[in-house]
Coordinates of C-alpha atoms in Angstrom, one line a residue:
X1 CA 13.8 10.7 0.0
X2 CA 12.1 7.5 -1.1
X3 CA 10.0 8.1 -4.2
X4 CA 7.5 6.1 -3.7
X5 CA 5.2 7.1 -7.6
X6 CA 6.4 7.3 -10.4
X7 CA 4.7 8.2 -14.5
X8 CA 6.8 5.5 -16.3
X9 CA 5.2 3.4 -15.3
X10 CA 2.6 4.2 -12.5
X11 CA 2.0 2.8 -10.0
X12 CA 2.2 4.4 -7.1
X13 CA -0.1 4.0 -3.5
X14 CA -1.7 6.6 -1.3
X15 CA -1.3 7.0 2.1
X16 CA -4.4 8.9 3.4
X17 CA -4.6 10.9 6.9
X18 CA -8.3 9.7 9.4
X19 CA -11.0 12.2 9.0
X20 CA -14.5 12.0 10.6
X21 CA -16.2 14.8 8.2
X22 CA -15.2 17.8 6.2
X23 CA -18.8 20.1 6.3
X24 CA -19.0 23.1 3.8
X25 CA -22.0 25.3 2.9
X26 CA -23.8 29.1 4.6
X27 CA -24.3 27.9 8.8
X28 CA -22.3 25.4 8.7
X29 CA -21.1 25.8 11.7
X30 CA -24.7 26.4 13.6
X31 CA -25.6 22.9 11.8
X32 CA -22.8 20.6 12.9
X33 CA -20.6 21.7 15.4
X34 CA -22.1 20.4 18.5
X35 CA -22.8 16.9 16.5
X36 CA -18.3 16.4 16.7
X37 CA -17.7 17.0 19.9
X38 CA -16.0 13.1 21.7
X39 CA -19.3 13.1 24.4
X40 CA -22.0 15.0 26.1
X41 CA -20.0 15.7 28.8
X42 CA -16.8 17.5 26.5
X43 CA -15.5 20.4 27.7
X44 CA -14.0 22.9 24.4
X45 CA -11.3 25.2 24.0
X46 CA -11.8 27.6 21.8
X47 CA -8.6 28.1 19.5
X48 CA -7.9 32.2 17.8
X49 CA -6.3 35.7 17.2
X50 CA -7.4 38.6 18.7
X51 CA -8.6 40.4 15.1
X52 CA -12.1 37.6 15.3
X53 CA -12.7 38.0 19.0
X54 CA -12.7 41.7 18.6
X55 CA -14.1 42.8 15.9
X56 CA -16.5 40.1 14.5
X57 CA -18.9 38.3 16.1
X58 CA -18.0 35.1 14.9
X59 CA -16.1 34.0 17.7
X60 CA -19.1 35.0 20.7
X61 CA -21.4 33.0 18.2
X62 CA -19.9 29.5 18.4
X63 CA -19.0 30.3 22.7
X64 CA -22.9 30.2 22.6
X65 CA -23.9 27.5 20.7
X66 CA -21.7 26.2 22.9
X67 CA -22.6 27.3 25.8
X68 CA -22.1 26.8 29.8
X69 CA -22.3 23.0 29.5
X70 CA -19.6 22.7 26.6
X71 CA -17.7 25.7 26.3
X72 CA -14.3 25.7 28.8
X73 CA -13.2 28.9 27.9
X74 CA -11.3 31.1 24.7
X75 CA -8.1 32.1 24.1
X76 CA -7.7 34.9 21.9
X77 CA -4.1 36.2 21.3
X78 CA -3.2 32.9 18.6
X79 CA -1.0 36.1 16.2
X80 CA 0.9 35.5 12.6
X81 CA 2.9 32.7 12.4
X82 CA 2.4 31.7 16.1
X83 CA 5.3 32.9 18.8
X84 CA 5.8 30.3 21.6
X85 CA 4.9 32.6 23.9
X86 CA 0.8 33.3 23.2
X87 CA 1.7 29.3 22.5
X88 CA 2.8 28.7 26.0
X89 CA -0.1 31.0 27.1
X90 CA -2.6 28.9 25.8
X91 CA -1.0 26.0 27.0
X92 CA -1.1 26.8 30.6
X93 CA -4.9 27.4 30.1
X94 CA -5.4 23.7 28.7
X95 CA -3.5 21.6 30.8
X96 CA -5.3 24.0 33.6
X97 CA -8.9 22.0 33.0
X98 CA -8.3 18.8 32.6
X99 CA -12.2 18.4 31.9
X100 CA -10.6 19.7 27.6
X101 CA -11.1 17.1 25.7
X102 CA -11.6 19.3 23.0
X103 CA -9.5 22.1 20.7
X104 CA -11.7 24.9 18.2
X105 CA -10.0 27.0 16.1
X106 CA -11.1 29.5 14.4
X107 CA -8.7 31.7 11.4
X108 CA -6.0 30.5 9.5
X109 CA -2.7 29.8 9.9
X110 CA -1.6 30.4 13.2
X111 CA -4.5 29.7 15.1
X112 CA -5.3 26.0 13.5
X113 CA -1.1 25.3 14.5
X114 CA -1.5 26.4 17.3
X115 CA -4.0 24.4 18.2
X116 CA -2.2 21.0 17.0
X117 CA 0.6 22.1 19.1
X118 CA -1.3 22.7 22.1
X119 CA -3.0 18.0 21.7
X120 CA 1.1 17.9 20.6
X121 CA 2.5 19.5 24.0
X122 CA -1.1 17.6 26.0
X123 CA 0.0 14.3 24.8
X124 CA 3.5 14.7 25.7
X125 CA 2.3 15.8 29.0
X126 CA -0.5 14.3 29.5
X127 CA -0.9 10.6 27.2
X128 CA -4.0 12.2 24.8
X129 CA -4.4 14.2 21.7
X130 CA -6.9 16.7 22.2
X131 CA -9.9 16.3 19.6
X132 CA -10.1 19.4 17.4
X133 CA -12.9 20.5 15.3
X134 CA -11.1 23.5 13.0
X135 CA -13.5 25.8 11.7
X136 CA -10.8 28.1 8.5
X137 CA -11.4 31.3 7.6
X138 CA -8.5 31.7 5.6
X139 CA -7.9 29.3 2.4
X140 CA -4.0 28.8 4.0
X141 CA -5.5 25.3 4.2
X142 CA -3.2 24.5 8.1
X143 CA -6.6 21.8 7.8
X144 CA -5.2 19.6 5.9
X145 CA -1.7 18.7 6.9
X146 CA -0.7 16.5 10.2
X147 CA 1.6 19.3 10.2
X148 CA 2.5 22.6 12.8
X149 CA 5.0 25.6 12.6
X150 CA 5.3 28.1 15.8
X151 CA 7.9 30.4 15.9
X152 CA 11.0 30.1 19.3
X153 CA 12.0 33.3 20.7
X154 CA 14.5 33.9 18.1
X155 CA 12.2 33.7 15.9
X156 CA 12.8 31.1 13.7
X157 CA 10.3 28.6 12.6
X158 CA 10.3 25.5 14.6
X159 CA 8.1 22.3 12.7
X160 CA 6.3 19.1 14.3
X161 CA 4.3 16.3 12.5
X162 CA 2.0 14.2 13.8
X163 CA -0.8 12.6 12.0
X164 CA -2.7 12.0 15.3
X165 CA -2.4 16.0 14.5
X166 CA -4.7 16.3 11.4
X167 CA -7.8 17.8 13.0
X168 CA -10.8 15.3 13.0
X169 CA -14.0 17.7 11.9
X170 CA -12.3 20.7 9.0
X171 CA -16.3 23.3 9.2
X172 CA -15.9 25.9 6.2
X173 CA -18.9 27.7 6.7
X174 CA -19.6 31.0 4.0
X175 CA -20.5 32.6 6.3
X176 CA -16.8 33.1 8.6
X177 CA -14.9 33.1 5.8
X178 CA -16.7 36.5 5.0
X179 CA -15.6 38.7 7.7
X180 CA -11.6 37.7 6.4
X181 CA -10.0 40.6 5.1
X182 CA -9.8 40.6 1.5
X183 CA -6.4 40.3 0.2
X184 CA -5.6 37.8 3.2
X185 CA -8.3 35.9 1.2
X186 CA -7.1 36.6 -2.4
X187 CA -3.7 36.0 -0.7
X188 CA -4.5 32.2 1.0
X189 CA -5.7 31.6 -2.1
X190 CA -2.3 31.9 -3.7
X191 CA -0.7 29.3 -0.7
X192 CA -3.3 27.4 -2.0
X193 CA -2.2 27.4 -5.6
X194 CA 1.0 26.5 -4.5
X195 CA 0.3 23.7 -2.4
X196 CA -1.8 22.6 -5.5
X197 CA 0.5 23.1 -7.6
X198 CA 4.1 21.3 -5.5
X199 CA 2.5 18.8 -5.0
X200 CA 1.9 18.2 -9.2
X201 CA 6.0 17.8 -8.1
X202 CA 6.2 15.7 -5.4
X203 CA 8.1 12.6 -5.3
X204 CA 5.2 10.4 -3.7
X205 CA 2.1 12.3 -5.2
X206 CA 0.0 9.3 -6.6
X207 CA -1.6 10.3 -10.2
X208 CA -4.7 9.2 -7.8
X209 CA -6.7 11.4 -5.9
X210 CA -4.0 13.4 -5.1
X211 CA -2.6 15.3 -8.4
X212 CA -6.3 14.6 -9.5
X213 CA -7.2 17.2 -7.4
X214 CA -4.8 19.1 -7.5
X215 CA -5.7 19.7 -11.2
X216 CA -9.3 20.6 -10.1
X217 CA -8.1 22.8 -7.6
X218 CA -5.3 24.8 -8.9
X219 CA -8.5 24.8 -12.4
X220 CA -10.6 26.2 -9.8
X221 CA -8.6 28.9 -8.0
X222 CA -8.1 30.1 -10.9
X223 CA -11.1 30.7 -12.6
X224 CA -12.7 32.0 -8.4
X225 CA -9.8 33.6 -7.1
X226 CA -10.3 36.4 -9.4
X227 CA -14.7 36.0 -9.3
X228 CA -14.1 36.6 -5.3
X229 CA -12.4 39.9 -5.8
X230 CA -15.2 41.3 -7.8
X231 CA -17.8 40.1 -5.8
X232 CA -15.7 39.4 -2.3
X233 CA -19.7 38.4 -0.7
X234 CA -20.8 35.7 -2.4
X235 CA -21.1 32.7 -1.0
X236 CA -21.3 29.8 -3.5
X237 CA -17.3 31.4 -5.2
X238 CA -15.7 31.8 -1.2
X239 CA -17.3 28.1 -1.0
X240 CA -16.2 27.2 -4.7
X241 CA -12.4 28.3 -3.0
X242 CA -12.4 26.9 0.1
X243 CA -13.0 23.4 -1.3
X244 CA -10.1 24.1 -3.7
X245 CA -8.2 25.3 -1.0
X246 CA -8.4 21.4 0.4
X247 CA -8.3 19.6 -2.6
X248 CA -4.6 20.9 -3.1
X249 CA -3.3 19.8 0.1
X250 CA -5.4 17.1 2.1
X251 CA -5.1 14.4 -0.4
X252 CA -1.8 13.7 -0.5
X253 CA -1.6 12.3 3.7
X254 CA 1.5 10.9 4.7
X255 CA 3.2 11.1 1.4
X256 CA 3.9 14.1 2.7
X257 CA 7.0 13.0 4.4
X258 CA 9.1 15.7 4.3
X259 CA 8.5 20.0 3.1
X260 CA 6.1 20.2 0.1
X261 CA 8.3 22.1 -2.4
X262 CA 10.9 24.5 -3.0
X263 CA 8.4 27.8 -3.0
X264 CA 7.3 25.9 0.5
X265 CA 11.2 26.2 2.1
X266 CA 11.3 29.8 -0.2
X267 CA 8.9 31.0 2.3
X268 CA 9.5 29.3 5.3
X269 CA 13.0 31.1 4.4
X270 CA 11.3 35.0 4.0
X271 CA 8.2 33.9 6.7
X272 CA 9.0 34.1 10.6
X273 CA 12.5 35.7 10.3
X274 CA 11.1 38.4 8.6
X275 CA 7.4 38.3 9.6
X276 CA 6.3 38.2 6.0
X277 CA 3.0 36.4 6.2
X278 CA 3.0 32.8 3.9
X279 CA 0.0 33.9 1.2
X280 CA 2.3 37.2 0.2
X281 CA 4.9 34.3 0.9
X282 CA 3.1 32.3 -1.9
X283 CA 3.1 35.6 -4.0
X284 CA 6.7 35.7 -3.9
X285 CA 8.3 32.1 -5.0
X286 CA 5.5 30.3 -6.7
X287 CA 5.7 31.9 -10.3
X288 CA 10.2 31.1 -10.8
X289 CA 10.0 28.6 -8.8
X290 CA 8.0 26.9 -11.6
X291 CA 9.8 28.4 -13.7
X292 CA 13.0 27.0 -12.3
X293 CA 11.5 23.6 -12.6
X294 CA 11.0 23.8 -15.5
X295 CA 14.4 22.5 -16.4
X296 CA 13.7 19.9 -14.6
X297 CA 12.3 16.9 -17.5
X298 CA 10.5 15.5 -15.0
X299 CA 9.2 18.1 -13.2
X300 CA 8.1 20.4 -16.5
X301 CA 6.2 16.7 -17.0
X302 CA 3.9 17.5 -14.1
X303 CA 3.5 21.2 -15.2
X304 CA 2.7 20.9 -18.6
X305 CA -0.4 19.0 -17.6
X306 CA -1.2 22.2 -15.4
X307 CA -1.9 24.3 -18.6
X308 CA -5.4 23.3 -20.2
X309 CA -7.4 23.2 -16.0
X310 CA -6.1 26.8 -16.4
X311 CA -7.2 27.9 -20.2
X312 CA -4.0 27.5 -21.8
X313 CA -4.0 25.1 -24.4
X314 CA -0.7 23.2 -24.9
X315 CA 2.7 22.9 -27.1
X316 CA 3.9 19.6 -26.8
X317 CA 6.6 21.0 -25.4
X318 CA 6.8 19.9 -21.8
X319 CA 10.4 23.1 -20.8
X320 CA 7.9 25.4 -22.6
X321 CA 4.6 24.3 -21.2
X322 CA 5.9 24.5 -17.7
X323 CA 7.8 27.4 -18.2
X324 CA 4.2 29.1 -19.7
X325 CA 2.3 28.2 -16.8
X326 CA 5.0 30.0 -14.3
X327 CA 3.5 33.8 -16.5
X328 CA 0.0 32.2 -16.1
X329 CA 0.4 32.7 -12.3
X330 CA 2.1 36.0 -12.9
X331 CA -0.6 37.0 -14.5
X332 CA -3.3 36.0 -11.6
X333 CA -1.1 37.7 -9.4
X334 CA -1.2 40.8 -11.3
X335 CA -5.3 40.0 -11.7
X336 CA -5.7 40.0 -8.2
X337 CA -3.5 43.4 -7.1
X338 CA -1.2 41.1 -5.3
X339 CA 2.6 41.4 -6.9
X340 CA 4.8 42.8 -4.0
X341 CA 8.4 43.0 -3.8
X342 CA 11.0 42.0 -0.2
X343 CA 11.5 45.9 0.0
X344 CA 8.3 46.1 0.1
X345 CA 8.2 44.0 3.6
X346 CA 11.8 46.1 4.3
X347 CA 13.6 42.6 3.0
X348 CA 16.9 44.5 1.6
X349 CA 19.8 43.3 -0.6
X350 CA 22.1 42.9 2.1
X351 CA 19.3 39.5 2.4
X352 CA 19.6 37.5 0.0
X353 CA 22.3 34.8 0.4
X354 CA 20.8 34.0 3.9
X355 CA 17.7 33.7 2.4
X356 CA 19.4 31.3 0.2
X357 CA 21.1 29.8 3.0
X358 CA 17.5 28.6 4.7
X359 CA 16.0 27.9 1.5
X360 CA 18.3 25.8 0.3
X361 CA 20.5 24.7 3.4
X362 CA 23.7 24.8 1.4
X363 CA 26.0 28.0 0.7
X364 CA 26.7 26.9 -2.8
X365 CA 26.2 25.6 -5.9
X366 CA 23.6 25.1 -8.9
X367 CA 20.1 24.5 -6.8
X368 CA 21.8 27.7 -4.4
X369 CA 23.0 30.2 -7.3
X370 CA 19.3 30.3 -9.1
X371 CA 17.3 30.6 -5.5
X372 CA 19.7 33.7 -5.3
X373 CA 19.1 35.4 -8.3
X374 CA 14.7 34.6 -8.4
X375 CA 14.8 36.5 -4.7
X376 CA 17.1 38.9 -6.1
X377 CA 14.7 38.9 -8.5
X378 CA 12.1 40.1 -6.0
X379 CA 13.7 42.9 -4.2

């Protein structure tokens, strides 16, 4: 990957996405949703999961807001990791109605990614991307990139990317996010932490705004995730965490290029193949990867900058400070009750080398051996 930013000398370039609007705060959906439809005659199709549709009133609220003038249909069967079978069904439903010009995704990463894939397929068939309004209810930050993933019939993750797939409008409504189960909420907060930390040492991340916003996001996540655990209904804490999720990833923009980093690569190797949610994969991988990255001087230099943002004092030794960041992440996981093992997810020692191969795309070498050791430590 070609590097477009440098610390010595300080130089770089920022290539932002285009975002029409990002709203946040209580009742933002009710206040702003209709104003972001492309036209007075727009027809919108809702993409979501069954839990939100059947266990809450959130989807029916959106359907009522849209009314018969704007509501074209709802697909409420998106499952974890976006299996292709459900994507096929949803895509067929959208393609059958040529009046549909807007997708409204509601939920976490799977509905948001599914809406991106539907838009991608619509463009392949009709030469037009669909307008995408997203209402995230987790902290996964899937709304912050033009990438999307789904699971094919073999159980492997398939990725697509286009700047045109970045949602045009993001609405962070804390009254919607209050419906999210606490463990899912907190673990996806660690997913956002994963985004922010790995953006710090991403070779294309510019110092401004990306790394500065990521430092802010990391600080907010360390402060407000424990507070949100103690007061899960506190709307101010929810909103601050939603903004931290946004800051953890959106500003990387087109600088993202390929993958985000090693923790994410390892997370993808654990996610779809073993049915582990990506919030949980970040709980398993991030701290260990940070300690591995501490051995690389240029990465340690960026990671050491995190320490004062999480209430710790820098020693002046970048390697030592970067390792301390990894242990601080471990402490945060303990505080949040998110410590887990691979065996809890029915992943045994016989899978270690397969996981390492998927994550590193090799079967030997120093990195491969390090990942084998990391995975074994999480059994």
